mmCIF file of C-alpha atoms and ligand atoms in Angstrom:
data_model
loop_
_atom_site.group_PDB
_atom_site.id
_atom_site.type_symbol
_atom_site.label_atom_id
_atom_site.label_comp_id
_atom_site.label_asym_id
_atom_site.label_seq_id
_atom_site.Cartn_x
_atom_site.Cartn_y
_atom_site.Cartn_z
ATOM 1 C CA MET A 1 -9.393 33.065 12.189
ATOM 2 C CA PRO A 2 -12.769 32.652 10.378
ATOM 3 C CA SER A 3 -15.404 35.400 10.943
ATOM 4 C CA ILE A 4 -17.859 33.327 12.600
ATOM 5 C CA ALA A 5 -18.429 35.970 14.767
ATOM 6 C CA ASN A 6 -19.262 38.558 11.294
ATOM 7 C CA SER A 7 -21.570 36.626 10.187
ATOM 8 C CA THR A 8 -24.945 38.232 11.481
ATOM 9 C CA GLY A 9 -28.559 38.080 10.945
ATOM 10 C CA PRO A 10 -30.557 34.812 10.129
ATOM 11 C CA LEU A 11 -29.393 31.455 8.374
ATOM 12 C CA PRO A 12 -30.379 30.419 5.123
ATOM 13 C CA ALA A 13 -33.628 28.565 5.126
ATOM 14 C CA PRO A 14 -32.743 24.709 4.424
ATOM 15 C CA SER A 15 -34.501 25.060 1.362
ATOM 16 C CA SER A 16 -31.883 27.065 0.037
ATOM 17 C CA MET A 17 -28.803 25.141 1.377
ATOM 18 C CA ILE A 18 -26.343 23.664 -1.323
ATOM 19 C CA ALA A 19 -27.020 20.211 -0.530
ATOM 20 C CA ILE A 20 -24.995 17.657 -0.033
ATOM 21 C CA ALA A 21 -26.863 15.651 -2.336
ATOM 22 C CA ASP A 22 -29.531 16.595 -5.142
ATOM 23 C CA PRO A 23 -31.170 13.214 -6.578
ATOM 24 C CA ARG A 24 -34.271 15.619 -7.591
ATOM 25 C CA ALA A 25 -31.810 17.951 -9.795
ATOM 26 C CA ASP A 26 -30.717 14.002 -11.610
ATOM 27 C CA ALA A 27 -33.935 13.091 -11.927
ATOM 28 C CA MET A 28 -34.822 16.319 -13.638
ATOM 29 C CA ASN A 29 -31.603 15.614 -15.965
ATOM 30 C CA ASN A 30 -33.330 12.367 -17.812
ATOM 31 C CA HIS A 31 -36.994 13.923 -17.455
ATOM 32 C CA ALA A 32 -37.140 12.944 -20.487
ATOM 33 C CA ALA A 33 -35.301 9.419 -20.714
ATOM 34 C CA LEU A 34 -36.838 7.736 -17.365
ATOM 35 C CA LEU A 35 -40.532 8.278 -18.214
ATOM 36 C CA SER A 36 -39.415 6.158 -21.256
ATOM 37 C CA ALA A 37 -38.253 4.049 -19.156
ATOM 38 C CA ILE A 38 -40.622 3.984 -17.124
ATOM 39 C CA ASP A 39 -43.510 3.964 -19.498
ATOM 40 C CA ARG A 40 -41.351 0.350 -20.891
ATOM 41 C CA VAL A 41 -42.235 -1.019 -17.752
ATOM 42 C CA LEU A 42 -45.859 0.187 -18.249
ATOM 43 C CA THR A 43 -46.340 -1.291 -21.604
ATOM 44 C CA ALA A 44 -44.198 -4.722 -21.231
ATOM 45 C CA GLY A 45 -46.748 -5.656 -18.204
ATOM 46 C CA GLN A 46 -43.862 -7.788 -16.162
ATOM 47 C CA TYR A 47 -43.057 -5.651 -13.479
ATOM 48 C CA ILE A 48 -41.334 -7.957 -10.809
ATOM 49 C CA LEU A 49 -37.818 -9.971 -12.663
ATOM 50 C CA GLY A 50 -38.195 -9.618 -16.108
ATOM 51 C CA GLU A 51 -36.290 -8.316 -19.094
ATOM 52 C CA GLU A 52 -35.229 -4.875 -17.228
ATOM 53 C CA VAL A 53 -33.919 -7.078 -14.557
ATOM 54 C CA ALA A 54 -31.790 -9.287 -16.763
ATOM 55 C CA SER A 55 -30.748 -6.266 -19.258
ATOM 56 C CA PHE A 56 -30.121 -3.912 -16.289
ATOM 57 C CA GLU A 57 -27.887 -7.560 -14.668
ATOM 58 C CA GLN A 58 -25.956 -8.188 -17.865
ATOM 59 C CA GLU A 59 -24.905 -4.328 -18.128
ATOM 60 C CA TRP A 60 -23.675 -4.341 -15.128
ATOM 61 C CA ALA A 61 -21.843 -7.716 -14.407
ATOM 62 C CA GLN A 62 -19.953 -5.431 -18.024
ATOM 63 C CA TYR A 63 -19.874 -2.209 -16.389
ATOM 64 C CA LEU A 64 -17.709 -3.665 -13.652
ATOM 65 C CA GLY A 65 -15.548 -6.352 -16.025
ATOM 66 C CA THR A 66 -16.996 -9.661 -13.655
ATOM 67 C CA ALA A 67 -18.978 -12.567 -15.189
ATOM 68 C CA TYR A 68 -22.376 -12.873 -12.299
ATOM 69 C CA CYS A 69 -24.632 -9.576 -11.330
ATOM 70 C CA ILE A 70 -27.867 -10.866 -9.363
ATOM 71 C CA GLY A 71 -30.600 -7.289 -8.833
ATOM 72 C CA VAL A 72 -31.584 -7.760 -5.152
ATOM 73 C CA ALA A 73 -33.890 -5.205 -3.368
ATOM 74 C CA ASN A 74 -31.327 -3.620 -1.371
ATOM 75 C CA GLY A 75 -28.091 -2.434 -0.668
ATOM 76 C CA THR A 76 -27.073 -4.252 3.562
ATOM 77 C CA ASP A 77 -29.925 -7.365 1.450
ATOM 78 C CA ALA A 78 -27.067 -7.351 -0.953
ATOM 79 C CA VAL A 79 -24.529 -7.802 1.207
ATOM 80 C CA ALA A 80 -26.415 -10.180 3.508
ATOM 81 C CA LEU A 81 -27.054 -12.268 0.604
ATOM 82 C CA ALA A 82 -23.580 -12.177 -0.858
ATOM 83 C CA LEU A 83 -22.114 -13.254 2.922
ATOM 84 C CA LYS A 84 -25.361 -16.625 2.946
ATOM 85 C CA ALA A 85 -24.329 -17.043 -0.250
ATOM 86 C CA ALA A 86 -20.437 -17.346 0.572
ATOM 87 C CA GLY A 87 -21.050 -19.750 3.246
ATOM 88 C CA VAL A 88 -20.991 -17.474 6.627
ATOM 89 C CA ARG A 89 -23.612 -19.340 8.697
ATOM 90 C CA PRO A 90 -25.169 -18.319 12.213
ATOM 91 C CA GLY A 91 -22.485 -17.612 14.556
ATOM 92 C CA ASP A 92 -19.235 -17.182 12.431
ATOM 93 C CA GLU A 93 -17.879 -14.084 12.396
ATOM 94 C CA VAL A 94 -17.238 -12.149 10.287
ATOM 95 C CA ILE A 95 -14.439 -8.988 10.073
ATOM 96 C CA THR A 96 -15.626 -5.186 8.726
ATOM 97 C CA VAL A 97 -14.732 -1.314 9.881
ATOM 98 C CA SER A 98 -17.150 0.286 12.679
ATOM 99 C CA HIS A 99 -16.497 3.704 10.087
ATOM 100 C CA THR A 100 -19.742 2.553 7.992
ATOM 101 C CA ALA A 101 -22.050 2.804 7.333
ATOM 102 C CA VAL A 102 -24.599 0.529 9.856
ATOM 103 C CA ALA A 103 -26.407 -1.107 7.011
ATOM 104 C CA THR A 104 -23.035 -3.234 6.672
ATOM 105 C CA VAL A 105 -23.359 -3.895 9.739
ATOM 106 C CA ALA A 106 -27.047 -4.644 9.890
ATOM 107 C CA ALA A 107 -26.686 -7.312 7.168
ATOM 108 C CA ILE A 108 -23.643 -8.917 9.433
ATOM 109 C CA GLU A 109 -26.210 -9.655 12.018
ATOM 110 C CA LEU A 110 -29.316 -9.870 9.897
ATOM 111 C CA ILE A 111 -27.988 -13.134 9.065
ATOM 112 C CA GLY A 112 -26.928 -14.418 12.354
ATOM 113 C CA ALA A 113 -23.199 -13.650 11.988
ATOM 114 C CA VAL A 114 -21.016 -11.680 14.519
ATOM 115 C CA PRO A 115 -19.153 -8.525 13.360
ATOM 116 C CA VAL A 116 -16.060 -7.763 14.771
ATOM 117 C CA PHE A 117 -14.648 -4.929 14.426
ATOM 118 C CA VAL A 118 -10.698 -3.762 13.162
ATOM 119 C CA ASP A 119 -9.710 -0.257 12.514
ATOM 120 C CA ILE A 120 -9.044 1.384 9.491
ATOM 121 C CA ASP A 121 -6.016 3.327 8.002
ATOM 122 C CA PRO A 122 -5.740 6.902 8.783
ATOM 123 C CA ASP A 123 -4.887 7.295 5.302
ATOM 124 C CA THR A 124 -7.407 5.531 2.923
ATOM 125 C CA ARG A 125 -9.856 5.520 5.929
ATOM 126 C CA CYS A 126 -10.559 1.608 5.061
ATOM 127 C CA LEU A 127 -9.896 -1.355 7.058
ATOM 128 C CA ASP A 128 -6.391 -2.225 8.177
ATOM 129 C CA PRO A 129 -5.730 -5.283 6.880
ATOM 130 C CA ALA A 130 -2.631 -4.948 9.235
ATOM 131 C CA ALA A 131 -5.547 -5.090 11.950
ATOM 132 C CA ILE A 132 -7.366 -8.693 10.807
ATOM 133 C CA PRO A 133 -4.424 -11.258 12.240
ATOM 134 C CA SER A 134 -4.036 -10.095 15.430
ATOM 135 C CA ILE A 135 -7.956 -10.400 16.263
ATOM 136 C CA LEU A 136 -8.499 -13.691 13.915
ATOM 137 C CA SER A 137 -10.898 -16.935 16.622
ATOM 138 C CA PRO A 138 -11.861 -19.984 15.344
ATOM 139 C CA ARG A 139 -15.378 -18.375 14.096
ATOM 140 C CA THR A 140 -13.980 -16.248 11.774
ATOM 141 C CA ARG A 141 -15.329 -16.698 8.318
ATOM 142 C CA ALA A 142 -14.952 -13.764 6.363
ATOM 143 C CA ILE A 143 -13.995 -9.818 5.611
ATOM 144 C CA VAL A 144 -16.499 -7.474 5.179
ATOM 145 C CA PRO A 145 -13.677 -4.321 3.452
ATOM 146 C CA VAL A 146 -15.918 -1.268 2.540
ATOM 147 C CA HIS A 147 -14.944 1.268 -0.288
ATOM 148 C CA ILE A 148 -16.361 4.246 2.455
ATOM 149 C CA TYR A 149 -16.640 7.404 0.397
ATOM 150 C CA GLY A 150 -14.573 6.096 -2.773
ATOM 151 C CA GLN A 151 -12.380 5.535 -1.983
ATOM 152 C CA PRO A 152 -11.128 1.563 -2.805
ATOM 153 C CA ALA A 153 -10.043 -0.270 -0.229
ATOM 154 C CA PRO A 154 -6.203 -2.311 -0.658
ATOM 155 C CA MET A 155 -7.746 -5.189 -1.697
ATOM 156 C CA GLU A 156 -4.637 -6.423 -2.621
ATOM 157 C CA GLN A 157 -3.701 -7.131 0.746
ATOM 158 C CA ILE A 158 -6.987 -7.827 2.128
ATOM 159 C CA CYS A 159 -7.399 -10.511 -0.135
ATOM 160 C CA ALA A 160 -3.491 -12.408 0.720
ATOM 161 C CA VAL A 161 -4.291 -11.914 4.644
ATOM 162 C CA ALA A 162 -8.590 -13.374 3.802
ATOM 163 C CA ASN A 163 -6.091 -16.139 1.390
ATOM 164 C CA ARG A 164 -3.381 -16.947 4.262
ATOM 165 C CA TYR A 165 -6.258 -17.535 7.210
ATOM 166 C CA GLY A 166 -8.962 -19.066 4.514
ATOM 167 C CA LEU A 167 -11.471 -16.262 4.965
ATOM 168 C CA LYS A 168 -14.187 -15.004 1.989
ATOM 169 C CA ILE A 169 -14.552 -11.769 1.125
ATOM 170 C CA VAL A 170 -17.562 -9.497 0.437
ATOM 171 C CA GLU A 171 -16.648 -6.135 -0.348
ATOM 172 C CA ASP A 172 -19.474 -3.852 0.437
ATOM 173 C CA CYS A 173 -19.174 -1.491 -2.892
ATOM 174 C CA ALA A 174 -22.512 1.184 -1.974
ATOM 175 C CA GLN A 175 -19.998 4.208 -2.028
ATOM 176 C CA ALA A 176 -17.721 2.896 -4.671
ATOM 177 C CA HIS A 177 -19.691 2.636 -8.169
ATOM 178 C CA GLY A 178 -16.207 2.915 -10.467
ATOM 179 C CA ALA A 179 -14.431 2.834 -7.940
ATOM 180 C CA GLU A 180 -10.655 1.031 -9.643
ATOM 181 C CA ILE A 181 -8.046 -0.302 -7.908
ATOM 182 C CA ASN A 182 -5.136 -0.441 -10.613
ATOM 183 C CA GLY A 183 -7.669 0.080 -13.470
ATOM 184 C CA ARG A 184 -9.177 -2.693 -12.301
ATOM 185 C CA LYS A 185 -12.960 -2.202 -10.266
ATOM 186 C CA VAL A 186 -13.768 -2.985 -7.096
ATOM 187 C CA GLY A 187 -16.341 -5.788 -6.526
ATOM 188 C CA THR A 188 -14.509 -7.523 -9.140
ATOM 189 C CA PHE A 189 -11.334 -8.941 -6.028
ATOM 190 C CA GLY A 190 -13.331 -10.326 -3.303
ATOM 191 C CA ASN A 191 -15.430 -13.738 -3.430
ATOM 192 C CA ALA A 192 -19.100 -11.297 -4.348
ATOM 193 C CA ALA A 193 -19.581 -7.678 -3.947
ATOM 194 C CA ALA A 194 -22.368 -5.914 -2.605
ATOM 195 C CA PHE A 195 -24.299 -3.349 -4.547
ATOM 196 C CA SER A 196 -26.325 -0.153 -3.387
ATOM 197 C CA PHE A 197 -28.573 2.045 -5.803
ATOM 198 C CA TYR A 198 -30.017 4.138 -2.985
ATOM 199 C CA PRO A 199 -31.329 7.085 -4.851
ATOM 200 C CA THR A 200 -28.243 9.256 -3.217
ATOM 201 C CA LYS A 201 -25.428 7.148 -4.911
ATOM 202 C CA ASN A 202 -23.203 7.322 -7.309
ATOM 203 C CA LEU A 203 -26.012 4.964 -9.359
ATOM 204 C CA GLY A 204 -29.294 5.866 -8.087
ATOM 205 C CA ALA A 205 -32.382 4.372 -8.691
ATOM 206 C CA LEU A 206 -35.259 6.139 -7.578
ATOM 207 C CA GLY A 207 -36.501 4.150 -4.939
ATOM 208 C CA ASP A 208 -34.027 1.408 -3.850
ATOM 209 C CA ALA A 209 -32.128 -1.094 -5.338
ATOM 210 C CA GLY A 210 -29.612 -3.551 -4.965
ATOM 211 C CA ALA A 211 -27.217 -6.106 -7.368
ATOM 212 C CA VAL A 212 -24.175 -9.125 -5.695
ATOM 213 C CA VAL A 213 -21.929 -9.480 -7.900
ATOM 214 C CA THR A 214 -19.143 -12.321 -8.532
ATOM 215 C CA THR A 215 -17.685 -14.635 -10.610
ATOM 216 C CA ASP A 216 -18.170 -17.450 -8.711
ATOM 217 C CA PRO A 217 -21.388 -19.781 -10.968
ATOM 218 C CA VAL A 218 -22.119 -21.289 -8.105
ATOM 219 C CA LEU A 219 -22.330 -18.231 -4.988
ATOM 220 C CA ALA A 220 -24.344 -16.585 -8.032
ATOM 221 C CA GLU A 221 -26.782 -19.653 -8.229
ATOM 222 C CA ALA A 222 -27.536 -19.390 -3.621
ATOM 223 C CA VAL A 223 -27.528 -15.235 -4.991
ATOM 224 C CA ARG A 224 -30.374 -16.440 -6.782
ATOM 225 C CA ALA A 225 -32.295 -18.399 -5.250
ATOM 226 C CA LEU A 226 -31.964 -17.102 -1.760
ATOM 227 C CA ARG A 227 -34.328 -13.600 -3.084
ATOM 228 C CA GLN A 228 -36.980 -15.423 -4.179
ATOM 229 C CA TYR A 229 -37.700 -18.086 -1.564
ATOM 230 C CA GLY A 230 -34.362 -20.367 -2.604
ATOM 231 C CA TRP A 231 -36.990 -21.450 -5.470
ATOM 232 C CA GLN A 232 -35.407 -24.139 -7.758
ATOM 233 C CA ASP A 233 -37.707 -23.509 -10.227
ATOM 234 C CA ARG A 234 -41.160 -21.883 -9.563
ATOM 235 C CA TYR A 235 -43.033 -22.682 -6.660
ATOM 236 C CA ILE A 236 -40.242 -25.640 -5.630
ATOM 237 C CA SER A 237 -38.235 -24.102 -3.229
ATOM 238 C CA ALA A 238 -34.771 -26.237 -2.741
ATOM 239 C CA THR A 239 -33.226 -24.910 0.077
ATOM 240 C CA THR A 240 -35.400 -21.960 2.194
ATOM 241 C CA GLY A 241 -34.833 -18.281 0.912
ATOM 242 C CA GLY A 242 -36.717 -14.954 1.280
ATOM 243 C CA ASN A 243 -37.934 -11.910 -0.681
ATOM 244 C CA SER A 244 -35.378 -9.572 -1.597
ATOM 245 C CA ARG A 245 -36.215 -9.145 -5.564
ATOM 246 C CA LEU A 246 -35.394 -5.859 -7.714
ATOM 247 C CA ASP A 247 -38.360 -4.836 -9.621
ATOM 248 C CA GLU A 248 -38.668 -3.827 -13.151
ATOM 249 C CA MET A 249 -39.229 0.189 -12.910
ATOM 250 C CA GLN A 250 -35.857 0.405 -10.589
ATOM 251 C CA ALA A 251 -33.680 -1.587 -13.198
ATOM 252 C CA ALA A 252 -34.770 0.225 -16.577
ATOM 253 C CA ILE A 253 -34.458 2.960 -14.478
ATOM 254 C CA LEU A 254 -30.473 1.774 -14.001
ATOM 255 C CA ARG A 255 -30.289 1.229 -16.978
ATOM 256 C CA VAL A 256 -31.219 5.101 -17.685
ATOM 257 C CA ARG A 257 -29.023 6.299 -15.717
ATOM 258 C CA LEU A 258 -25.613 3.619 -16.054
ATOM 259 C CA PRO A 259 -24.087 5.165 -19.456
ATOM 260 C CA HIS A 260 -24.047 8.241 -16.841
ATOM 261 C CA LEU A 261 -22.119 7.010 -14.164
ATOM 262 C CA ASP A 262 -18.295 6.833 -15.282
ATOM 263 C CA ALA A 263 -19.109 10.775 -16.512
ATOM 264 C CA ARG A 264 -20.126 12.348 -13.365
ATOM 265 C CA ASN A 265 -18.135 10.460 -11.197
ATOM 266 C CA GLU A 266 -15.719 12.836 -13.613
ATOM 267 C CA ARG A 267 -17.154 15.448 -12.096
ATOM 268 C CA ARG A 268 -17.507 14.681 -8.801
ATOM 269 C CA ARG A 269 -13.492 14.466 -9.109
ATOM 270 C CA ALA A 270 -12.854 17.676 -10.713
ATOM 271 C CA ILE A 271 -15.231 19.004 -7.561
ATOM 272 C CA ALA A 272 -13.125 17.304 -5.358
ATOM 273 C CA GLN A 273 -9.905 18.697 -7.210
ATOM 274 C CA ARG A 274 -11.159 22.137 -7.621
ATOM 275 C CA HIS A 275 -11.891 22.825 -3.146
ATOM 276 C CA GLY A 276 -9.532 20.936 -2.315
ATOM 277 C CA ALA A 277 -7.148 23.387 -4.379
ATOM 278 C CA ALA A 278 -9.654 26.216 -2.096
ATOM 279 C CA LEU A 279 -9.166 24.482 0.858
ATOM 280 C CA LYS A 280 -5.565 24.826 0.240
ATOM 281 C CA GLY A 281 -3.562 26.937 3.058
ATOM 282 C CA THR A 282 -6.357 26.630 5.303
ATOM 283 C CA GLY A 283 -4.814 23.667 7.399
ATOM 284 C CA VAL A 284 -7.425 21.412 6.942
ATOM 285 C CA ARG A 285 -6.877 18.183 6.136
ATOM 286 C CA LEU A 286 -7.476 16.685 3.133
ATOM 287 C CA PRO A 287 -8.541 13.136 1.274
ATOM 288 C CA ALA A 288 -4.537 11.543 1.265
ATOM 289 C CA ALA A 289 -4.332 10.458 -2.706
ATOM 290 C CA ILE A 290 -3.501 6.928 -2.751
ATOM 291 C CA PRO A 291 -1.693 5.393 -5.490
ATOM 292 C CA ASN A 292 -3.052 3.683 -7.919
ATOM 293 C CA THR A 293 -6.396 3.894 -7.317
ATOM 294 C CA LEU A 294 -9.597 5.900 -8.618
ATOM 295 C CA HIS A 295 -11.634 7.544 -5.969
ATOM 296 C CA ALA A 296 -15.918 7.294 -6.727
ATOM 297 C CA MET A 297 -15.468 10.222 -4.573
ATOM 298 C CA HIS A 298 -19.114 9.402 -3.667
ATOM 299 C CA LEU A 299 -18.793 12.168 -0.573
ATOM 300 C CA PHE A 300 -15.563 14.823 0.228
ATOM 301 C CA VAL A 301 -14.768 13.711 3.280
ATOM 302 C CA ILE A 302 -12.489 16.417 4.965
ATOM 303 C CA GLU A 303 -11.052 16.537 8.622
ATOM 304 C CA SER A 304 -11.312 19.650 11.312
ATOM 305 C CA GLU A 305 -9.012 20.222 14.938
ATOM 306 C CA GLU A 306 -12.981 22.778 14.831
ATOM 307 C CA ARG A 307 -15.240 20.420 12.014
ATOM 308 C CA ASP A 308 -18.066 22.371 14.425
ATOM 309 C CA GLY A 309 -16.733 25.620 13.702
ATOM 310 C CA LEU A 310 -16.677 24.854 9.764
ATOM 311 C CA ALA A 311 -19.438 23.463 9.240
ATOM 312 C CA GLN A 312 -21.677 26.571 10.755
ATOM 313 C CA HIS A 313 -19.235 28.805 8.981
ATOM 314 C CA LEU A 314 -20.519 27.121 5.831
ATOM 315 C CA ARG A 315 -24.225 27.130 7.154
ATOM 316 C CA ARG A 316 -24.348 30.609 7.543
ATOM 317 C CA SER A 317 -22.809 30.455 3.552
ATOM 318 C CA GLY A 318 -25.697 28.733 2.534
ATOM 319 C CA ILE A 319 -23.312 24.930 2.406
ATOM 320 C CA ALA A 320 -24.993 22.401 4.054
ATOM 321 C CA THR A 321 -22.475 19.549 5.250
ATOM 322 C CA GLY A 322 -22.553 16.228 6.736
ATOM 323 C CA ARG A 323 -21.179 13.892 9.146
ATOM 324 C CA HIS A 324 -20.876 10.609 7.932
ATOM 325 C CA TYR A 325 -21.413 9.424 10.596
ATOM 326 C CA PRO A 326 -21.890 10.972 13.219
ATOM 327 C CA MET A 327 -20.510 8.201 15.379
ATOM 328 C CA PRO A 328 -18.779 5.756 14.423
ATOM 329 C CA VAL A 329 -21.261 1.866 14.903
ATOM 330 C CA HIS A 330 -20.247 0.107 18.082
ATOM 331 C CA ARG A 331 -20.995 4.016 19.356
ATOM 332 C CA GLN A 332 -24.846 3.438 18.089
ATOM 333 C CA PRO A 333 -27.129 2.616 20.797
ATOM 334 C CA ALA A 334 -27.733 -0.968 19.586
ATOM 335 C CA TYR A 335 -24.180 -2.397 19.084
ATOM 336 C CA ASP A 336 -22.481 -0.122 22.514
ATOM 337 C CA GLY A 337 -21.126 -2.402 24.007
ATOM 338 C CA ARG A 338 -21.070 -5.575 23.052
ATOM 339 C CA CYS A 339 -19.137 -6.080 19.850
ATOM 340 C CA ARG A 340 -15.870 -7.652 19.871
ATOM 341 C CA GLY A 341 -13.117 -5.814 18.373
ATOM 342 C CA ALA A 342 -14.758 -1.982 19.481
ATOM 343 C CA ASP A 343 -12.159 -1.109 22.452
ATOM 344 C CA GLN A 344 -9.208 -1.108 19.475
ATOM 345 C CA LEU A 345 -10.191 1.268 17.567
ATOM 346 C CA PRO A 346 -7.949 4.306 17.805
ATOM 347 C CA TYR A 347 -8.031 5.606 14.321
ATOM 348 C CA THR A 348 -12.239 5.077 13.665
ATOM 349 C CA ASP A 349 -12.586 6.840 16.851
ATOM 350 C CA ALA A 350 -10.265 10.200 15.860
ATOM 351 C CA LEU A 351 -11.902 10.708 12.250
ATOM 352 C CA TYR A 352 -14.726 10.610 13.299
ATOM 353 C CA ARG A 353 -14.793 13.866 15.814
ATOM 354 C CA HIS A 354 -12.667 15.305 12.959
ATOM 355 C CA MET A 355 -14.715 14.450 10.153
ATOM 356 C CA LEU A 356 -17.228 16.821 7.964
ATOM 357 C CA THR A 357 -18.790 16.256 4.761
ATOM 358 C CA ILE A 358 -18.466 19.008 2.461
ATOM 359 C CA PRO A 359 -21.095 18.596 -0.895
ATOM 360 C CA CYS A 360 -19.230 17.413 -3.946
ATOM 361 C CA HIS A 361 -22.475 15.760 -6.227
ATOM 362 C CA PRO A 362 -22.068 16.086 -9.713
ATOM 363 C CA ASP A 363 -25.681 18.292 -10.294
ATOM 364 C CA LEU A 364 -23.101 21.069 -8.518
ATOM 365 C CA THR A 365 -23.666 24.673 -11.085
ATOM 366 C CA GLU A 366 -20.572 26.038 -11.489
ATOM 367 C CA GLU A 367 -21.833 29.448 -9.245
ATOM 368 C CA GLN A 368 -22.445 26.351 -6.637
ATOM 369 C CA ILE A 369 -18.936 25.386 -7.041
ATOM 370 C CA GLU A 370 -17.877 28.882 -7.547
ATOM 371 C CA HIS A 371 -19.239 29.114 -3.524
ATOM 372 C CA ILE A 372 -18.197 26.662 -2.040
ATOM 373 C CA GLY A 373 -15.446 27.282 -2.797
ATOM 374 C CA GLN A 374 -14.813 31.077 -1.307
ATOM 375 C CA SER A 375 -15.867 30.007 1.804
ATOM 376 C CA LEU A 376 -13.424 27.019 1.817
ATOM 377 C CA GLN A 377 -10.961 29.364 1.355
ATOM 378 C CA ALA A 378 -12.263 32.331 4.225
ATOM 379 C CA TRP A 379 -11.498 29.758 6.447
ATOM 380 C CA SER A 380 -7.874 29.298 8.279
ATOM 381 C CA GLU A 381 -8.035 25.534 11.765
ATOM 382 C CA PRO A 382 -7.380 27.047 14.658
ATOM 383 C CA PRO A 383 -3.867 26.974 16.207
ATOM 384 C CA VAL A 384 -2.898 23.119 17.048
ATOM 385 C CA ALA A 385 -2.907 23.178 21.239
ATOM 386 C CA SER A 386 -0.290 22.534 22.071
ATOM 387 C CA GLY A 387 -0.547 18.511 22.872
ATOM 388 C CA THR A 388 -2.652 18.056 19.950
ATOM 389 C CA ALA A 389 0.086 18.568 17.222
ATOM 390 C CA GLY A 390 1.518 14.767 17.242
ATOM 391 C CA VAL A 391 -1.922 13.065 16.969
ATOM 392 C CA PRO A 392 -1.323 11.727 13.425
ATOM 393 C CA TRP A 393 -4.308 11.465 12.007
ATOM 394 C CA ILE A 394 -4.019 16.048 11.603
ATOM 395 C CA ARG A 395 -2.498 18.213 10.022
ATOM 396 C CA ARG A 396 -0.063 15.989 7.818
ATOM 397 C CA VAL A 397 1.856 16.060 5.189
ATOM 398 C CA GLN A 398 -1.132 16.238 1.839
ATOM 399 C CA THR A 399 0.480 13.321 -1.000
HETATM 400 C C1 LIG B 1 -26.107 2.625 1.777
HETATM 401 C C2 LIG B 1 -25.322 2.253 1.777
HETATM 402 C C3 LIG B 1 -25.719 0.660 2.272
HETATM 403 C C4 LIG B 1 -26.849 0.148 1.846
HETATM 404 O O1 LIG B 1 -27.743 0.081 1.277
HETATM 405 P P1 LIG B 1 -28.920 0.385 1.278
HETATM 406 O O2 LIG B 1 -29.095 0.180 0.000
HETATM 407 O O3 LIG B 1 -29.374 1.058 1.808
HETATM 408 O O4 LIG B 1 -29.215 -1.041 2.085
HETATM 409 C C5 LIG B 1 -24.943 -0.724 2.918
HETATM 410 N N1 LIG B 1 -23.311 -0.166 2.833
HETATM 411 C C6 LIG B 1 -22.537 1.660 2.518
HETATM 412 C C7 LIG B 1 -21.179 1.395 2.902
HETATM 413 C C8 LIG B 1 -24.350 2.397 2.575
HETATM 414 O O5 LIG B 1 -23.428 3.184 1.855
#
């Protein structure tokens, strides 16, 4: 049993805790390069939609292996504008998961569309394509799969269902920069994909930033217009739009960081591997290894029978943990009781009670990784109470 009762004394001060993310550490890694990028923007004198944005758009599209990238203000707008450009209209239904950042669902409602929930697969923790057919209605127009925690959703199956029923797909890639399925980057499977470059994401700016990517030139043009008042030419609005521009400063910063993305993702995966090894034999359920996918390991999320006890055990060792998210979207006050599909989410409902996020970011020091490993190793799950032993998402054989 864990030694919670033996760990006496005050809890470490939050500032000395090992954190889930450390955006400052990464800023300090590249201090000089970031300053020189910022200086380049200052000196160039163009601060909105200039050369830095154009270059980043090109570099990000090239990295992913897609045709078009349109920089926007944030990831929420990226989802919303991609859906709108894909033809989703007010009142249309968009199928997504409740096990996601609330931003996914907020984006759907931002354009007047209606979110409809399907359950997750307990292994990928992503949208279960088999759940789609039974929730379809005449208003269903699109699917938003979320590559949650950096684990790719099963895009081949999701695309097959979308093709069969004539639905558009916008991938939410906000947690999955660089994740792959069979060597192909996520973000290249749907009609369009949305990225967030919020500072703690795998590729992060020093403020808000986002992007839509697509291989469809018509959809790309539509997003380009939507991000700036519907302009076709300067001051001439061919359609209506708003303002969701990516600024030069953030684009320049992203260009400094992009060349480091693959190595940093590799380090995330290596740390996750070590956490996994430390947890062997503790009874804690690890993220499943899904064949043919490359995990971006945005978050390392385990499942525990006694999640709160494990969190407290780690906290006493100076290790912060997180819950992503404390409750699924359909249980949050703003959405509770008004979303179709919310009554059929057993895996979503089970997962949020058991999941715990352990620090796995690439700026962890060797010493911190060791310390986390030792603390994880010292834990053991309580015995399974009879009656819960058959619960399918806990204590399965690890792949
Ligand atoms: C972060 C995130 C978003 C939203 O991105 P912002 O840039 O914060 O608007 C959307 N979806 C998911 C899954 C995210 O993690």
